[in-house]
Coordinates of C-alpha atoms and ligand atoms in Angstrom, one line a residue:
M1 CA -8.1 -8.8 -4.5
L2 CA -9.0 -6.4 -1.5
Q3 CA -11.6 -7.3 1.1
V4 CA -12.4 -4.7 3.8
N5 CA -14.6 -6.1 6.6
N6 CA -16.2 -3.8 9.2
L7 CA -13.2 -1.5 9.5
K8 CA -13.2 0.9 12.4
A9 CA -10.7 3.6 12.7
A10 CA -10.0 6.4 15.0
Y11 CA -7.8 9.6 15.6
G12 CA -7.1 9.5 19.2
K13 CA -10.4 8.8 20.8
I14 CA -12.5 9.9 18.1
E15 CA -13.7 7.1 15.8
A16 CA -13.7 8.2 12.1
L17 CA -14.8 5.0 10.6
H18 CA -17.6 3.0 12.1
G19 CA -17.5 -0.3 10.5
V20 CA -16.8 0.2 6.9
S21 CA -17.2 -2.7 4.4
F22 CA -16.4 -3.0 0.7
S23 CA -14.4 -5.0 -1.8
V24 CA -12.3 -4.5 -4.8
N25 CA -11.8 -7.2 -7.5
Q26 CA -8.7 -7.4 -9.7
G27 CA -9.1 -5.1 -12.9
E28 CA -11.7 -3.1 -11.2
I29 CA -11.8 0.6 -10.9
V30 CA -13.9 1.2 -7.6
T31 CA -14.9 4.7 -6.4
L32 CA -15.5 6.0 -2.9
I33 CA -17.7 9.2 -2.9
G34 CA -19.0 11.3 -0.3
S35 CA -19.1 14.7 1.3
N36 CA -16.2 16.5 3.2
G37 CA -15.2 14.6 6.2
A38 CA -17.1 11.4 5.3
G39 CA -13.8 9.4 5.9
K40 CA -12.6 8.8 2.4
S41 CA -9.0 9.8 3.1
T42 CA -9.2 8.0 6.4
T43 CA -10.2 4.9 4.6
L44 CA -7.2 5.1 2.1
K45 CA -4.7 6.0 4.9
A46 CA -6.0 3.0 6.8
L47 CA -5.7 0.5 3.8
M48 CA -1.9 1.9 3.4
R49 CA -1.3 1.0 7.0
L50 CA 0.0 4.6 7.6
Q51 CA 0.6 5.6 11.2
P52 CA -0.8 8.2 13.6
P53 CA -0.8 11.1 14.1
E54 CA -1.7 12.1 10.5
S55 CA -3.2 8.7 9.9
P56 CA -5.8 6.8 12.1
T57 CA -5.4 3.8 14.1
V58 CA -7.4 0.8 13.2
T59 CA -9.5 -0.2 16.0
G60 CA -11.6 -3.0 14.6
G61 CA -12.6 -5.0 11.7
N62 CA -10.0 -6.4 9.0
I63 CA -8.3 -5.8 5.7
F64 CA -7.6 -8.9 3.4
F65 CA -5.3 -8.6 0.5
H66 CA -5.5 -11.6 -1.9
G67 CA -7.1 -13.4 1.2
S68 CA -4.5 -12.6 3.9
S69 CA -5.0 -10.1 6.6
M70 CA -2.8 -7.0 6.2
L71 CA -3.3 -5.5 9.5
K72 CA 0.2 -6.4 10.6
T73 CA 1.8 -5.4 7.5
E74 CA 4.4 -2.6 7.8
P75 CA 3.7 0.4 5.6
H76 CA 6.9 -0.1 3.5
N77 CA 6.0 -3.6 2.9
V78 CA 2.4 -2.6 1.8
V79 CA 4.2 -0.6 -0.9
G80 CA 7.3 -2.8 -1.6
K81 CA 5.8 -6.4 -1.2
L82 CA 1.8 -5.9 -1.5
R83 CA 2.5 -3.5 -4.2
M84 CA -0.1 -1.0 -3.2
T85 CA 0.6 2.8 -3.8
L86 CA -1.3 5.9 -2.5
V87 CA -1.2 9.0 -4.3
P88 CA -2.3 11.3 -1.4
E89 CA -4.5 14.4 -1.2
G90 CA -2.1 17.2 -1.9
R91 CA 0.3 15.4 -4.1
Q92 CA 3.5 15.4 -1.9
V93 CA 6.0 15.4 -4.6
F94 CA 9.7 16.2 -3.7
G95 CA 10.0 20.0 -4.3
N96 CA 13.8 20.0 -4.2
L97 CA 14.2 17.3 -6.8
S98 CA 13.5 17.6 -10.4
V99 CA 10.7 15.9 -12.5
V100 CA 12.9 12.9 -13.6
E101 CA 14.4 12.6 -10.2
N102 CA 10.9 12.3 -8.5
L103 CA 10.2 9.7 -11.1
T104 CA 13.2 7.7 -10.8
L105 CA 13.1 7.7 -7.1
A106 CA 9.8 6.3 -7.2
A107 CA 10.8 3.2 -8.9
W108 CA 12.5 1.9 -6.0
T109 CA 10.2 -1.0 -5.7
N110 CA 10.4 -1.6 -9.5
K111 CA 12.7 -4.2 -10.5
G112 CA 12.1 -3.8 -14.0
D113 CA 13.2 -1.3 -16.8
A114 CA 12.9 2.0 -15.1
K115 CA 13.9 3.6 -18.3
K116 CA 11.0 2.2 -20.2
D117 CA 8.6 3.1 -17.5
L118 CA 10.0 6.7 -17.6
D119 CA 9.3 6.8 -21.4
Y120 CA 5.9 5.4 -20.7
V121 CA 5.0 8.2 -18.2
F122 CA 6.3 10.7 -20.4
G123 CA 3.9 9.4 -23.2
L124 CA 1.0 9.5 -20.8
F125 CA 2.0 13.2 -19.6
P126 CA 4.0 15.0 -22.3
R127 CA 4.0 18.1 -20.3
L128 CA 6.3 16.1 -17.8
A129 CA 8.6 15.4 -20.5
D130 CA 8.9 19.0 -21.5
R131 CA 9.8 19.8 -18.0
M132 CA 12.0 17.2 -17.1
K133 CA 14.8 19.1 -15.5
Q134 CA 12.3 21.5 -13.5
R135 CA 12.2 21.3 -9.8
G136 CA 8.9 19.8 -8.4
D137 CA 8.2 22.8 -6.4
T138 CA 8.1 25.0 -9.3
L139 CA 5.6 22.9 -11.3
S140 CA 1.9 24.2 -11.4
G141 CA -0.6 22.5 -9.3
G142 CA -1.8 20.3 -12.2
E143 CA 1.7 19.4 -13.2
Q144 CA 2.4 18.3 -9.7
Q145 CA -0.8 16.1 -9.8
M146 CA 0.5 14.7 -13.1
L147 CA 3.9 13.9 -11.4
A148 CA 2.2 12.4 -8.5
V149 CA 0.4 9.9 -10.7
G150 CA 3.6 9.4 -12.7
R151 CA 5.4 8.4 -9.6
A152 CA 2.7 5.8 -8.7
I153 CA 3.1 4.4 -12.2
M154 CA 7.0 4.3 -11.8
S155 CA 6.4 2.2 -8.6
K156 CA 4.8 -0.5 -10.7
C157 CA 1.9 -1.0 -8.1
T158 CA -0.9 -3.5 -8.9
L159 CA -3.3 -1.5 -6.7
L160 CA -3.4 2.3 -7.0
L161 CA -5.0 4.4 -4.5
L162 CA -5.8 7.8 -5.7
D163 CA -7.1 10.5 -3.3
E164 CA -8.8 13.3 -5.4
P165 CA -6.5 13.3 -8.5
S166 CA -8.7 15.8 -10.2
M167 CA -8.1 18.3 -7.5
G168 CA -6.9 21.7 -8.8
L169 CA -7.0 20.7 -12.5
S170 CA -8.7 22.6 -15.2
P171 CA -11.6 20.9 -16.8
L172 CA -9.3 19.8 -19.9
L173 CA -6.7 18.4 -17.6
M174 CA -9.1 16.5 -15.5
Y175 CA -10.5 15.0 -18.7
E176 CA -7.1 14.0 -19.6
M177 CA -6.3 12.7 -16.2
F178 CA -9.5 10.4 -16.2
R179 CA -8.6 9.1 -19.7
T180 CA -5.2 8.3 -18.5
L181 CA -6.7 6.4 -15.5
K182 CA -9.0 4.3 -17.9
E183 CA -5.8 3.7 -20.0
L184 CA -3.9 2.3 -17.1
N185 CA -6.9 0.3 -16.0
K186 CA -7.2 -1.3 -19.4
Q187 CA -3.6 -2.4 -18.9
G188 CA -4.5 -4.2 -15.9
L189 CA -4.1 -1.8 -13.0
T190 CA -6.7 -1.9 -10.2
I191 CA -7.8 1.4 -9.0
I192 CA -9.5 2.9 -5.9
L193 CA -10.5 6.3 -6.7
V194 CA -11.5 8.8 -4.1
E195 CA -13.0 12.0 -5.9
Q196 CA -15.2 15.2 -5.0
N197 CA -16.2 14.9 -8.6
A198 CA -18.5 12.1 -7.9
R199 CA -20.2 12.3 -11.5
M200 CA -17.1 11.7 -13.3
A201 CA -15.7 9.3 -10.9
L202 CA -18.9 6.9 -11.1
R203 CA -18.8 7.2 -15.0
L204 CA -15.1 6.0 -15.0
A205 CA -15.8 3.4 -12.3
H206 CA -17.1 -0.1 -12.6
R207 CA -18.6 0.1 -9.0
G208 CA -18.8 2.9 -6.4
Y209 CA -19.6 3.1 -2.6
V210 CA -21.0 6.2 -0.8
L211 CA -19.4 7.1 2.5
D212 CA -21.3 9.2 4.9
T213 CA -19.8 10.1 8.4
G214 CA -17.8 6.9 8.6
E215 CA -20.3 4.7 7.1
I216 CA -21.1 3.0 3.8
V217 CA -24.7 4.2 2.9
A218 CA -25.1 3.1 -0.6
Q219 CA -23.1 0.9 -3.2
G220 CA -23.7 -0.4 -6.7
T221 CA -22.4 -0.2 -10.1
G222 CA -21.4 3.3 -11.5
E223 CA -24.3 3.5 -13.7
D224 CA -26.7 2.5 -10.9
L225 CA -25.4 5.1 -8.5
L226 CA -25.5 7.6 -11.3
E227 CA -29.2 7.0 -11.8
S228 CA -30.4 6.7 -8.3
P229 CA -32.6 9.7 -7.4
D230 CA -31.4 9.8 -3.7
I231 CA -27.7 9.8 -4.8
K232 CA -28.5 12.4 -7.5
T233 CA -29.9 14.8 -4.8
A234 CA -27.4 14.2 -2.2
Y235 CA -24.1 13.7 -3.9
L236 CA -24.6 14.9 -7.6
G237 CA -26.0 18.1 -7.4
G238 CA -29.7 17.0 -8.1
H239 CA -29.3 16.7 -12.0
Ligands
ATP1 N1 -5.1 13.7 11.4 C1 -6.2 13.8 11.9 N2 -6.6 14.0 13.2 C2 -7.9 14.0 13.8 N3 -8.9 14.1 13.1 C3 -8.9 13.9 11.7 C4 -7.7 13.7 11.0 N4 -7.8 13.6 9.9 C5 -9.0 13.6 9.5 N5 -9.9 13.6 10.7 C6 -11.2 13.7 10.8 O1 -11.8 12.4 10.5 C7 -13.1 12.7 9.6 C8 -12.8 12.0 8.3 O2 -11.8 12.8 7.7 P1 -11.2 12.4 6.1 O3 -10.0 13.2 5.9 O4 -11.3 11.0 6.1 O5 -12.6 12.9 5.2 P2 -12.7 13.0 3.7 O6 -13.9 12.0 3.3 O7 -11.5 12.6 3.0 O8 -13.1 14.5 3.4 P3 -12.7 15.4 2.1 O9 -13.5 15.2 1.0 O10 -12.8 16.8 2.8 O11 -11.2 15.2 1.8 C9 -13.2 14.2 9.6 O12 -14.2 14.5 10.9 C10 -11.7 14.7 10.1 O13 -12.0 15.9 10.7
MG2 MG1 -10.0 13.6 1.9

């Protein structure tokens, strides 16, 4: 579905990705793990074709989506036509809109039955249903995180990119979030998951890649990476 070949990306003159290669098959959950500043968010922003200054400039390599290069694809077409959606770090819900308005707005690419999808999202996140009329900026951090994922579901994407979806969630809500992602994947959604919580991400994912200062330094099935002594020491707190 997605093939990233020797991708290089820079912020101004500073190269942040030094030739990153990885692939994602349809129906997979693939996780990118790595330390702070490794280039995980940069990779997701480059895939979405987001533009500088917040996002990097792609300076080399290529990204293929279903076999076609997407380097010239405009960001709105990445969402609307290729049906890739990013839930960015820090959520970015519309603070002055209600929960239900946030969700409905996200359905602009969705030519299907938005009402049905809304019910589906409320089924996944009953907390959002309880707070349907509440303004986005008055939701708790965890509720905003659910709303951000709910918006992605409303967009009917086929490839979902998640940047730290567990950030700020209590252990119970984190567990629920991961269970929801597993459920969405079972229903056919392909997911690229960036996570600080590498252990949980590797348990959930079919495969994983380890990024270190802009390069892929290890890859394997979630299980293999969880069992690897080097990965354990460097990224999983040594246990
Ligand atoms: N808008 C920007 N302008 C300049 N440099 C940036 C910008 N965004 C990120 N960088 C730099 O690019 C490198 C990779 O950052 P990135 O945000 O991709 O890391 P990350 O792996 O997502 O880290 P974290 O786990 O802390 O979120 C870092 O050195 C960072 O300082
Ligand atoms: Mg990041």
